[in-house]
Amino acid sequence: MFGVYKSSAEMILCLCFVAFFCLLASPCDAGCAEVDSLTEAVAGEGFLLGCISCKKREEVSAWATVDWYFRSKEEDEFSHIFHYDHPTASILDEAFSERLQWRGTLDQDIQVGAVYIQNITFNDTGTYRCTFHRTLFLPRSNEKVTVERVVELTVVATAKRGLVSVVAEIMMYVLIVVLQLWLIAVLVYCYKKIWNEHEDREAKKAQKAQEVLLEMKDNCTKVQTKD
């Protein structure tokens, strides 16, 4: 009986290992993570201006609007270029007319305020400011929060890949391969472990059945001898 419990525990442990490595080896969107935007765009191509503001408490419902501002190197003041109040997106600067697209959260509880700029030009070089105006709906009273993110954008003629970027990408793929190989090894180990224990149980059952038959045969022989 103890062996059965031990086998079950080991099986559960193996399954936990499998689930853990599956989570590591595959991407997931389990929650909000604040990641900085890229800062180098290529002229003539599109570019995603990233802006993320995570709520401290996911269970609290909220309503938010997002505003984008731009200041070129030649200017001292920011100009208001974009406003998003779900589901309405408004481009407020003619220089960005028909070039800005909302790529953020498609809900009133906005945490991702990214916008996509089409056909980047050198005139788009400068400072971008993303502002969240968020209202948290708390049990006692609503709370208003303002969060700002700044992106310093540089526009280049051709894309440049630094050594760090190349090494990081290679390491990412190596890590994925290693995790997958590790996962396969865990699966093989678990399978062999379970199969060996199954064979041991079957062998013990067969041995026990054989012992019972021998005992019955001995009893029959003794009865015949007495007769």
Short mmCIF file of C-alpha atoms in Angstrom, two decimals:
data_model
loop_
_atom_site.label_atom_id
_atom_site.label_comp_id
_atom_site.label_asym_id
_atom_site.label_seq_id
_atom_site.Cartn_x
_atom_site.Cartn_y
_atom_site.Cartn_z
CA MET A 1 0.00 0.00 0.00
CA PHE A 2 2.85 2.32 0.89
CA GLY A 3 4.41 1.63 -2.51
CA VAL A 4 1.22 2.76 -4.26
CA TYR A 5 1.18 6.06 -2.36
CA LYS A 6 4.85 6.55 -3.11
CA SER A 7 4.24 5.93 -6.80
CA SER A 8 1.36 8.44 -6.86
CA ALA A 9 3.50 11.06 -5.16
CA GLU A 10 6.29 10.58 -7.67
CA MET A 11 3.81 10.79 -10.54
CA ILE A 12 2.42 14.08 -9.20
CA LEU A 13 5.98 15.38 -8.80
CA CYS A 14 6.75 14.50 -12.41
CA LEU A 15 3.61 16.23 -13.63
CA CYS A 16 4.54 19.32 -11.61
CA PHE A 17 7.97 19.34 -13.28
CA VAL A 18 6.33 19.05 -16.69
CA ALA A 19 3.90 21.90 -16.00
CA PHE A 20 6.71 24.08 -14.65
CA PHE A 21 8.92 23.63 -17.68
CA CYS A 22 5.99 24.11 -20.04
CA LEU A 23 5.41 27.49 -18.45
CA LEU A 24 9.08 28.36 -18.86
CA ALA A 25 9.32 27.16 -22.43
CA SER A 26 6.18 28.85 -23.76
CA PRO A 27 5.14 32.48 -23.67
CA CYS A 28 2.16 33.50 -21.65
CA ASP A 29 0.12 36.54 -20.83
CA ALA A 30 -0.54 35.86 -17.22
CA GLY A 31 -0.31 39.50 -16.11
CA CYS A 32 0.85 43.04 -16.82
CA ALA A 33 4.57 43.79 -17.09
CA GLU A 34 6.00 47.26 -17.61
CA VAL A 35 8.49 47.11 -20.47
CA ASP A 36 10.32 50.13 -21.87
CA SER A 37 9.67 51.13 -25.47
CA LEU A 38 12.25 50.74 -28.20
CA THR A 39 13.95 54.02 -29.05
CA GLU A 40 15.37 53.60 -32.56
CA ALA A 41 13.21 53.72 -35.69
CA VAL A 42 14.10 53.31 -39.35
CA ALA A 43 13.03 56.00 -41.80
CA GLY A 44 10.26 54.90 -44.15
CA GLU A 45 9.13 52.05 -41.92
CA GLY A 46 6.56 51.76 -39.15
CA PHE A 47 7.37 52.00 -35.46
CA LEU A 48 5.56 51.01 -32.28
CA LEU A 49 5.78 53.54 -29.46
CA GLY A 50 5.42 51.48 -26.33
CA CYS A 51 3.75 52.75 -23.17
CA ILE A 52 2.62 50.50 -20.33
CA SER A 53 1.21 51.43 -16.92
CA CYS A 54 0.20 48.45 -14.80
CA LYS A 55 -2.30 48.71 -11.99
CA LYS A 56 -0.94 47.76 -8.58
CA ARG A 57 -4.07 45.74 -7.87
CA GLU A 58 -5.45 43.81 -10.84
CA GLU A 59 -8.74 43.05 -9.09
CA VAL A 60 -9.66 46.75 -8.88
CA SER A 61 -11.68 47.90 -11.89
CA ALA A 62 -10.70 51.20 -13.49
CA TRP A 63 -11.29 53.61 -16.34
CA ALA A 64 -8.44 55.36 -18.12
CA THR A 65 -7.63 57.65 -21.03
CA VAL A 66 -4.27 58.00 -22.77
CA ASP A 67 -2.68 61.10 -24.29
CA TRP A 68 0.45 61.29 -26.40
CA TYR A 69 2.59 64.44 -26.71
CA PHE A 70 5.54 65.18 -28.99
CA ARG A 71 8.44 67.62 -28.82
CA SER A 72 10.99 67.82 -31.62
CA LYS A 73 14.61 68.76 -31.02
CA GLU A 74 13.95 72.27 -32.35
CA GLU A 75 10.99 72.94 -30.05
CA ASP A 76 10.74 73.74 -26.36
CA GLU A 77 7.11 72.82 -25.76
CA PHE A 78 5.21 69.57 -26.19
CA SER A 79 2.35 69.44 -28.68
CA HIS A 80 -0.69 67.24 -28.08
CA ILE A 81 -0.76 64.70 -30.93
CA PHE A 82 -3.11 61.88 -29.86
CA HIS A 83 -5.94 61.10 -27.44
CA TYR A 84 -7.61 57.76 -26.73
CA ASP A 85 -10.80 57.34 -24.76
CA HIS A 86 -12.16 53.88 -25.48
CA PRO A 87 -13.36 53.26 -28.10
CA THR A 88 -12.54 56.63 -29.69
CA ALA A 89 -9.07 57.49 -31.01
CA SER A 90 -8.33 61.09 -32.01
CA ILE A 91 -5.28 62.36 -33.93
CA LEU A 92 -4.76 65.98 -32.87
CA ASP A 93 -1.70 67.02 -34.90
CA GLU A 94 -1.75 67.37 -38.69
CA ALA A 95 1.85 66.18 -38.93
CA PHE A 96 0.66 62.76 -37.73
CA SER A 97 -2.62 62.75 -39.66
CA GLU A 98 -3.52 59.24 -40.88
CA ARG A 99 -0.19 57.95 -39.54
CA LEU A 100 -1.08 57.09 -35.95
CA GLN A 101 -2.88 53.90 -34.97
CA TRP A 102 -3.95 52.77 -31.52
CA ARG A 103 -2.22 49.51 -30.54
CA GLY A 104 -3.08 49.52 -26.85
CA THR A 105 -5.75 47.94 -24.66
CA LEU A 106 -9.13 47.69 -26.37
CA ASP A 107 -11.06 48.32 -23.18
CA GLN A 108 -11.80 51.22 -20.87
CA ASP A 109 -9.44 49.70 -18.26
CA ILE A 110 -6.32 50.64 -20.23
CA GLN A 111 -2.90 49.39 -19.13
CA VAL A 112 -1.15 49.32 -22.51
CA GLY A 113 -1.17 52.70 -24.25
CA ALA A 114 0.97 51.92 -27.29
CA VAL A 115 0.55 53.70 -30.63
CA TYR A 116 1.92 52.75 -34.04
CA ILE A 117 3.47 55.40 -36.31
CA GLN A 118 3.35 54.64 -40.02
CA ASN A 119 5.98 55.86 -42.49
CA ILE A 120 8.47 57.24 -39.98
CA THR A 121 10.42 60.32 -41.14
CA PHE A 122 13.46 62.08 -39.71
CA ASN A 123 11.11 64.84 -38.55
CA ASP A 124 9.65 62.33 -36.08
CA THR A 125 12.89 62.36 -34.09
CA GLY A 126 12.35 63.80 -30.63
CA THR A 127 10.72 63.23 -27.27
CA TYR A 128 7.36 61.50 -26.88
CA ARG A 129 5.39 61.63 -23.65
CA CYS A 130 2.61 59.20 -22.85
CA THR A 131 0.17 60.17 -20.09
CA PHE A 132 -2.36 57.89 -18.38
CA HIS A 133 -5.30 59.50 -16.60
CA ARG A 134 -6.74 56.64 -14.56
CA THR A 135 -9.70 56.47 -12.19
CA LEU A 136 -9.71 53.53 -9.77
CA PHE A 137 -13.15 52.43 -8.60
CA LEU A 138 -12.52 51.66 -4.92
CA PRO A 139 -15.19 50.54 -2.42
CA ARG A 140 -15.14 53.74 -0.35
CA SER A 141 -14.26 56.36 -2.96
CA ASN A 142 -12.75 56.66 -6.42
CA GLU A 143 -9.07 57.49 -6.75
CA LYS A 144 -7.55 59.43 -9.63
CA VAL A 145 -4.01 58.59 -10.73
CA THR A 146 -1.80 60.17 -13.40
CA VAL A 147 1.16 58.24 -14.82
CA GLU A 148 3.67 59.49 -17.40
CA ARG A 149 6.15 57.64 -19.59
CA VAL A 150 8.80 59.31 -21.79
CA VAL A 151 10.34 57.88 -24.96
CA GLU A 152 13.38 59.49 -26.64
CA LEU A 153 13.05 58.45 -30.28
CA THR A 154 15.90 58.49 -32.79
CA VAL A 155 15.28 57.94 -36.51
CA VAL A 156 18.07 56.35 -38.58
CA ALA A 157 18.45 55.61 -42.28
CA THR A 158 19.13 51.89 -41.84
CA ALA A 159 18.61 49.49 -38.96
CA LYS A 160 21.59 48.79 -36.73
CA ARG A 161 21.89 45.63 -34.71
CA GLY A 162 24.29 45.89 -31.83
CA LEU A 163 26.40 43.02 -30.58
CA VAL A 164 24.41 42.89 -27.34
CA SER A 165 21.15 42.52 -29.28
CA VAL A 166 22.53 39.68 -31.41
CA VAL A 167 23.98 37.84 -28.40
CA ALA A 168 20.74 38.29 -26.45
CA GLU A 169 18.69 36.84 -29.31
CA ILE A 170 21.04 33.86 -29.66
CA MET A 171 20.94 33.23 -25.91
CA MET A 172 17.15 33.38 -25.97
CA TYR A 173 16.94 30.65 -28.61
CA VAL A 174 19.58 28.56 -26.84
CA LEU A 175 17.62 28.84 -23.59
CA ILE A 176 14.40 27.77 -25.32
CA VAL A 177 16.14 24.73 -26.84
CA VAL A 178 17.73 23.78 -23.50
CA LEU A 179 14.39 24.06 -21.70
CA GLN A 180 12.68 21.92 -24.33
CA LEU A 181 15.40 19.25 -24.11
CA TRP A 182 15.10 19.34 -20.32
CA LEU A 183 11.35 18.93 -20.63
CA ILE A 184 11.79 15.92 -22.93
CA ALA A 185 14.25 14.38 -20.46
CA VAL A 186 11.77 14.85 -17.61
CA LEU A 187 8.99 13.25 -19.67
CA VAL A 188 11.19 10.25 -20.55
CA TYR A 189 12.26 9.86 -16.92
CA CYS A 190 8.67 9.99 -15.69
CA TYR A 191 7.54 7.49 -18.32
CA LYS A 192 10.31 5.03 -17.46
CA LYS A 193 9.67 5.45 -13.75
CA ILE A 194 5.94 4.79 -14.08
CA TRP A 195 6.47 1.89 -16.50
CA ASN A 196 9.04 0.20 -14.23
CA GLU A 197 6.75 0.52 -11.23
CA HIS A 198 3.87 -0.91 -13.29
CA GLU A 199 6.01 -3.91 -14.26
CA ASP A 200 7.07 -4.41 -10.64
CA ARG A 201 3.44 -4.41 -9.49
CA GLU A 202 2.45 -6.89 -12.21
CA ALA A 203 5.39 -9.14 -11.32
CA LYS A 204 4.42 -9.08 -7.63
CA LYS A 205 0.81 -9.90 -8.51
CA ALA A 206 1.93 -12.83 -10.69
CA GLN A 207 4.26 -14.08 -7.96
CA LYS A 208 1.53 -13.80 -5.35
CA ALA A 209 -0.94 -15.65 -7.60
CA GLN A 210 1.64 -18.38 -8.17
CA GLU A 211 2.22 -18.72 -4.44
CA VAL A 212 -1.53 -19.04 -3.87
CA LEU A 213 -1.77 -21.77 -6.52
CA LEU A 214 1.17 -23.65 -5.00
CA GLU A 215 -0.39 -23.38 -1.55
CA MET A 216 -3.71 -24.69 -2.88
CA LYS A 217 -1.88 -27.53 -4.63
CA ASP A 218 -0.07 -28.43 -1.40
CA ASN A 219 -3.35 -28.44 0.51
CA CYS A 220 -4.93 -30.73 -2.10
CA THR A 221 -1.94 -33.07 -1.92
CA LYS A 222 -2.18 -33.24 1.88
CA VAL A 223 -5.90 -34.01 1.72
CA GLN A 224 -5.32 -36.82 -0.81
CA THR A 225 -2.53 -38.26 1.34
CA LYS A 226 -4.80 -38.38 4.40
CA ASP A 227 -7.49 -40.18 2.38
#
